[in-house]
Tab-separated table of C-alpha atoms in Angstrom:
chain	number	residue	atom	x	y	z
A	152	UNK	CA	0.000	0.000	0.000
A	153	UNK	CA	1.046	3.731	-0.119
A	154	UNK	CA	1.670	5.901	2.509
A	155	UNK	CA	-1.810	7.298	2.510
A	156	UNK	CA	-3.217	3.529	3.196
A	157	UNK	CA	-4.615	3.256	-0.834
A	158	UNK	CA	-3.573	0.272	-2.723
A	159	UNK	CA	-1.574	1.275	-6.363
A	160	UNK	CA	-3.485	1.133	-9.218
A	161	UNK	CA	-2.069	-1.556	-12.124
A	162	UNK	CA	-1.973	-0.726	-15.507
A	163	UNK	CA	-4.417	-2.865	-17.322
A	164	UNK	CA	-2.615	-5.815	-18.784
A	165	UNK	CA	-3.483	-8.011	-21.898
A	166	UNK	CA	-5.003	-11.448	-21.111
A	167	UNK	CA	-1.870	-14.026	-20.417
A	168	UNK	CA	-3.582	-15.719	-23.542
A	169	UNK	CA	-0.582	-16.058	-26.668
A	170	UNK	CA	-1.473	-14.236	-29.630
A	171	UNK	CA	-0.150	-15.368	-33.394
A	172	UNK	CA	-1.130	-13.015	-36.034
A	173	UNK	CA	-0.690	-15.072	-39.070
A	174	UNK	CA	-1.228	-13.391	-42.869
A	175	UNK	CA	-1.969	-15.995	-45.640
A	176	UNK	CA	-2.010	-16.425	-49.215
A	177	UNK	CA	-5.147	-19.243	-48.523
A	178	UNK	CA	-8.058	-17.897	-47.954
A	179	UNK	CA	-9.423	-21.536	-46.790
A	180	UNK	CA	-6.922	-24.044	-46.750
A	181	UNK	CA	-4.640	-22.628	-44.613
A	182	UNK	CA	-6.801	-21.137	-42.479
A	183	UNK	CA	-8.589	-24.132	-41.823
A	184	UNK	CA	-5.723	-26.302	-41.250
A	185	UNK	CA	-3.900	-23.896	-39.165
A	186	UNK	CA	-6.644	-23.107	-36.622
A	187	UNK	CA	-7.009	-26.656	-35.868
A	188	UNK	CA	-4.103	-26.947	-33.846
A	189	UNK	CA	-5.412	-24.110	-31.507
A	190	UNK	CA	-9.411	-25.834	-31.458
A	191	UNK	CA	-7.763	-29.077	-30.964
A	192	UNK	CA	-6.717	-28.944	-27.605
A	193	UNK	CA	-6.843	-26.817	-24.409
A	194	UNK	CA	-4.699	-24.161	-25.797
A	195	UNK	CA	-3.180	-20.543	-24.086
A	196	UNK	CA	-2.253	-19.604	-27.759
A	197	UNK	CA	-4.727	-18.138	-30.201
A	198	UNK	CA	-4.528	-17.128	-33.962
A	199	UNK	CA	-5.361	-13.293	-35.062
A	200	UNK	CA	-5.940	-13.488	-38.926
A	201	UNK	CA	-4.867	-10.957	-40.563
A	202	UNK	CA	-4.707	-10.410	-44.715
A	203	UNK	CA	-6.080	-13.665	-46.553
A	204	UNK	CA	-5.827	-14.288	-50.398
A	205	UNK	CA	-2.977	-12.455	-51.211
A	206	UNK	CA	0.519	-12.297	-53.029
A	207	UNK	CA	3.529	-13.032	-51.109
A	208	UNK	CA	4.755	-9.485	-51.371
A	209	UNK	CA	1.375	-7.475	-50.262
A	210	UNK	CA	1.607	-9.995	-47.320
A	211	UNK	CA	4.525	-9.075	-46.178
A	212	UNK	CA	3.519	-5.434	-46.399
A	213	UNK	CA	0.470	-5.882	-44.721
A	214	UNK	CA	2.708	-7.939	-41.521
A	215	UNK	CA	5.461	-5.179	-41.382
A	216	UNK	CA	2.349	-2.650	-39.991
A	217	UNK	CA	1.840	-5.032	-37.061
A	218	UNK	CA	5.791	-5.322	-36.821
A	219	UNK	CA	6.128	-1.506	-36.219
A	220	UNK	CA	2.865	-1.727	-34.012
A	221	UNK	CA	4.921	-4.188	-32.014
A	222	UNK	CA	8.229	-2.013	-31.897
A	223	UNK	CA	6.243	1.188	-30.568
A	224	UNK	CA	4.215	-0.505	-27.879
A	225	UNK	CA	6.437	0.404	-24.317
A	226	UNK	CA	5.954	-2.839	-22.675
A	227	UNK	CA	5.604	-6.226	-23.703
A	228	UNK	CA	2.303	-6.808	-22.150
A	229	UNK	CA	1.003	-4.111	-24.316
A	230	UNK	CA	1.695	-5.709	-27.821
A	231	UNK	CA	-1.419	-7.104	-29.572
A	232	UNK	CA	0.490	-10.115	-30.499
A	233	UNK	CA	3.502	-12.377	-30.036
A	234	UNK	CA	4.538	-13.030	-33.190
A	235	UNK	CA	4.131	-12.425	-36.552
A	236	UNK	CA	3.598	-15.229	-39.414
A	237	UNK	CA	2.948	-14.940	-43.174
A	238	UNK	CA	1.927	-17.764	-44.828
A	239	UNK	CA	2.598	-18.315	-48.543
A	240	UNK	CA	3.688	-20.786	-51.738
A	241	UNK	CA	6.180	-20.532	-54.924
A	242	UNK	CA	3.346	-20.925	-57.114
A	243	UNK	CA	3.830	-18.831	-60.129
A	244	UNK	CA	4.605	-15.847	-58.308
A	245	UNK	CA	7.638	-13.133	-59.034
A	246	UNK	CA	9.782	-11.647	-55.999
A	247	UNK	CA	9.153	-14.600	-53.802
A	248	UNK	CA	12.496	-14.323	-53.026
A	249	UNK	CA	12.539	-10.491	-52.311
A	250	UNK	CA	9.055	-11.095	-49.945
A	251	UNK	CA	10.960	-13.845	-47.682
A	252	UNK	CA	13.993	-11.528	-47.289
A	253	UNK	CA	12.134	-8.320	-46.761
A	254	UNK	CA	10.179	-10.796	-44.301
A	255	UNK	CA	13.006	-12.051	-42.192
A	256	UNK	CA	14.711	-8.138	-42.458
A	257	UNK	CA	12.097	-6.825	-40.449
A	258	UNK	CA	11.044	-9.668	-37.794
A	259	UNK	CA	8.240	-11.304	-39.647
A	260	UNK	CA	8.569	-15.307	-39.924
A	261	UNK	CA	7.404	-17.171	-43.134
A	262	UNK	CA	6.032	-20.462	-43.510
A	263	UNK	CA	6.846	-21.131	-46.923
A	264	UNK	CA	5.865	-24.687	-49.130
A	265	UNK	CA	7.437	-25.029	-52.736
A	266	UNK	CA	5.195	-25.558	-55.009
A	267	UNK	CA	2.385	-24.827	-52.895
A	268	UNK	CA	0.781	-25.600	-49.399
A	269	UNK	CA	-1.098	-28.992	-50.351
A	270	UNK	CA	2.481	-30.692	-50.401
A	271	UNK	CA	2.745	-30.003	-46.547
A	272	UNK	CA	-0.415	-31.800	-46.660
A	273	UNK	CA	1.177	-34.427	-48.556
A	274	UNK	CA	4.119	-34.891	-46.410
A	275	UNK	CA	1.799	-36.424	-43.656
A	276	UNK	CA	0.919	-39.304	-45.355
A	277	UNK	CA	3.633	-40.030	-47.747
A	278	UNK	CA	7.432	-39.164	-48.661
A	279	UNK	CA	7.897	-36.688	-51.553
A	280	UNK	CA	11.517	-36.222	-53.308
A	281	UNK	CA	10.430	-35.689	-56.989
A	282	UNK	CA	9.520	-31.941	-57.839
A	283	UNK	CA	6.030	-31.398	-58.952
A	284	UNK	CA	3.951	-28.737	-59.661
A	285	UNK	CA	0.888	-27.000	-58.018
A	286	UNK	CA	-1.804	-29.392	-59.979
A	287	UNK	CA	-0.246	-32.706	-59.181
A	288	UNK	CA	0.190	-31.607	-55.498
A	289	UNK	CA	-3.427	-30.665	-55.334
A	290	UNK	CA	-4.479	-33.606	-57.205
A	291	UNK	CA	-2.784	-35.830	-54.901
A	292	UNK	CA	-3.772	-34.155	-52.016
A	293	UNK	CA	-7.523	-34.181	-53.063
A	294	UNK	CA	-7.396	-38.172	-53.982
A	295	UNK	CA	-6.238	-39.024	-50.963
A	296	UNK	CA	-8.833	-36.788	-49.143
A	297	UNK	CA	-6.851	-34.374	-47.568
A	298	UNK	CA	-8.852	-31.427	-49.239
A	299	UNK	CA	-11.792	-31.106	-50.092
A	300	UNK	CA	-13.069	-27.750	-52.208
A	301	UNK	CA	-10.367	-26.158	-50.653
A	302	UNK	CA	-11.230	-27.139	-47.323
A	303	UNK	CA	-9.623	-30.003	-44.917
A	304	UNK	CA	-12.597	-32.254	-44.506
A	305	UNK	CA	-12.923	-33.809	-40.903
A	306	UNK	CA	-12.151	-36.679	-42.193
A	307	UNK	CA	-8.297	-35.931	-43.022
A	308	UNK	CA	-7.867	-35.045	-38.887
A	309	UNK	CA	-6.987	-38.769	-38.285
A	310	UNK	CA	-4.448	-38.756	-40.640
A	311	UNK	CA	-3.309	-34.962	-40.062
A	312	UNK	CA	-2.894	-34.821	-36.788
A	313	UNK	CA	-1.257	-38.542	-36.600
A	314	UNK	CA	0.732	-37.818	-39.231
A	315	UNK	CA	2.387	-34.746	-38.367
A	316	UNK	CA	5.413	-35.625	-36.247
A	317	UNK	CA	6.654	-37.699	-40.024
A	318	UNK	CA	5.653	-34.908	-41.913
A	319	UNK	CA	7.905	-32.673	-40.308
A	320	UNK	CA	10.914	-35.091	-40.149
A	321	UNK	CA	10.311	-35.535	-44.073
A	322	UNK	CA	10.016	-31.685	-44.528
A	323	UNK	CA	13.806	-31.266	-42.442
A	324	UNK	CA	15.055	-34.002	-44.872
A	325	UNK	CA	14.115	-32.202	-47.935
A	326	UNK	CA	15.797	-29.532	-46.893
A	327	UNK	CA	18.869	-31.795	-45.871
A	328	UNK	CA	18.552	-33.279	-49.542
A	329	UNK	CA	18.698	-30.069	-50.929
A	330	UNK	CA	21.936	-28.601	-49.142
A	331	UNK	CA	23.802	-31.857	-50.124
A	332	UNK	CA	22.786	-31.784	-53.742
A	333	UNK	CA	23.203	-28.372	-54.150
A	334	UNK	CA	20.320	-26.835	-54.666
A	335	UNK	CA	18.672	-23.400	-53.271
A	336	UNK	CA	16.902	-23.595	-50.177
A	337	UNK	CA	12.986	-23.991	-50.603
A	338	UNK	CA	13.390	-25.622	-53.584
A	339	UNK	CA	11.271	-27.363	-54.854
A	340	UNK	CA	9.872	-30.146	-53.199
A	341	UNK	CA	10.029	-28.228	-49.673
A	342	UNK	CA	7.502	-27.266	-46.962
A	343	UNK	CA	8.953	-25.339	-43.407
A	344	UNK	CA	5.608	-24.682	-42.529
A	345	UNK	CA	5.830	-27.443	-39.243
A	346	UNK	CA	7.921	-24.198	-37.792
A	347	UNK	CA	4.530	-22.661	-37.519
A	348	UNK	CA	2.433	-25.472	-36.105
A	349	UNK	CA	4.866	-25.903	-33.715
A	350	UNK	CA	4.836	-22.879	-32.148
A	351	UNK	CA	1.085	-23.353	-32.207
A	352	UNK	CA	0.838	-26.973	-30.805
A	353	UNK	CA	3.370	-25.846	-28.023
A	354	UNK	CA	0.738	-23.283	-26.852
């Protein structure tokens, strides 16, 4: 207490609830897959959407105002959020490069998949070396009912959420493969999005 026998008043504080704000290119996919790892259990962590269905770059623009938001807030407890994800593929688009550099200049962390985010998908049920491109990873990833219409059906979970400790240990090998053969990192096949869900299964 103070002097005059009156208790301090505490600055208000944000909830001790985790906030990830995550930008992605999906506008379903994505999404839906992501958020299941914060639904799925009894979690402190939560996801703040930001910009959906978007190019890599705008993405990245759109994450570097929460960035600065971050930056100018006095004390941690009075950030909106935690960290900062964007979420996108190779695809077919130009300055991917430039996007993941400006990203990782600034503070922002990418989940990247090369060609695109169904071969994370993939990776959970089945090893992937050979490159393909975005319709064969789709297609794949549609026959063996992990999507659905651009949604992950509730039927996929099973496989999904057993499946996920593999696909990351096949995602950290196609990177491995990569470095010894000489190739550029994220090429193609390559997925580092299990950086993300980990940070969201931890909680």
């Amino acid at each position: 207490m103070s002097a005059g026998g009156h208790r301090r008043k505490t600055a208000p504080r944000r909830q001790e609830q985790r906030v990830i704000r995550v930008h992605s290119e999906g506008e379903r996919t994505e999404p839906d897959y992501l958020g299941h790892w914060c639904l799925s259990r009894d979690s402190s962590l939560r996801i703040n959407w930001g910009t959906t269905g978007a190019d890599p770059m705008s993405l990245v623009r759109a994450a570097r105002d929460d960035v600065r938001v971050m930056k100018h807030s006095r004390r941690p407890a009075d950030r909106p959020f935690d960290q900062v994800w964007c979420v996108f593929d190779r695809d077919d688009h130009l300055h991917v490069n430039s996007a993941i550099n400006e990203a990782l200049q600034v503070g922002i962390h990418v989940a990247f998949s090369n060609p695109c985010f169904e071969l994370w998908l993939l990776l959970h049920v089945r090893d992937r070396t050979a490159g393909l491109d975005r319709r064969e990873a789709q297609r794949l990833a549609t026959s063996l009912g992990l999507v659905s219409a651009k949604d992950v059906p509730a039927s996929a979970w099973q496989l999904l959420e057993s499946g996920y400790g593999a696909a990351k240990d096949r995602a950290i090998k196609l990177d491995e493969r990569h470095e010894l053969n000489g190739s550029l990192p994220r090429s193609n096949p390559s997925s580092d999005v299990w950086r993300l869900v980990d940070v969201l299964r931890a909680g």
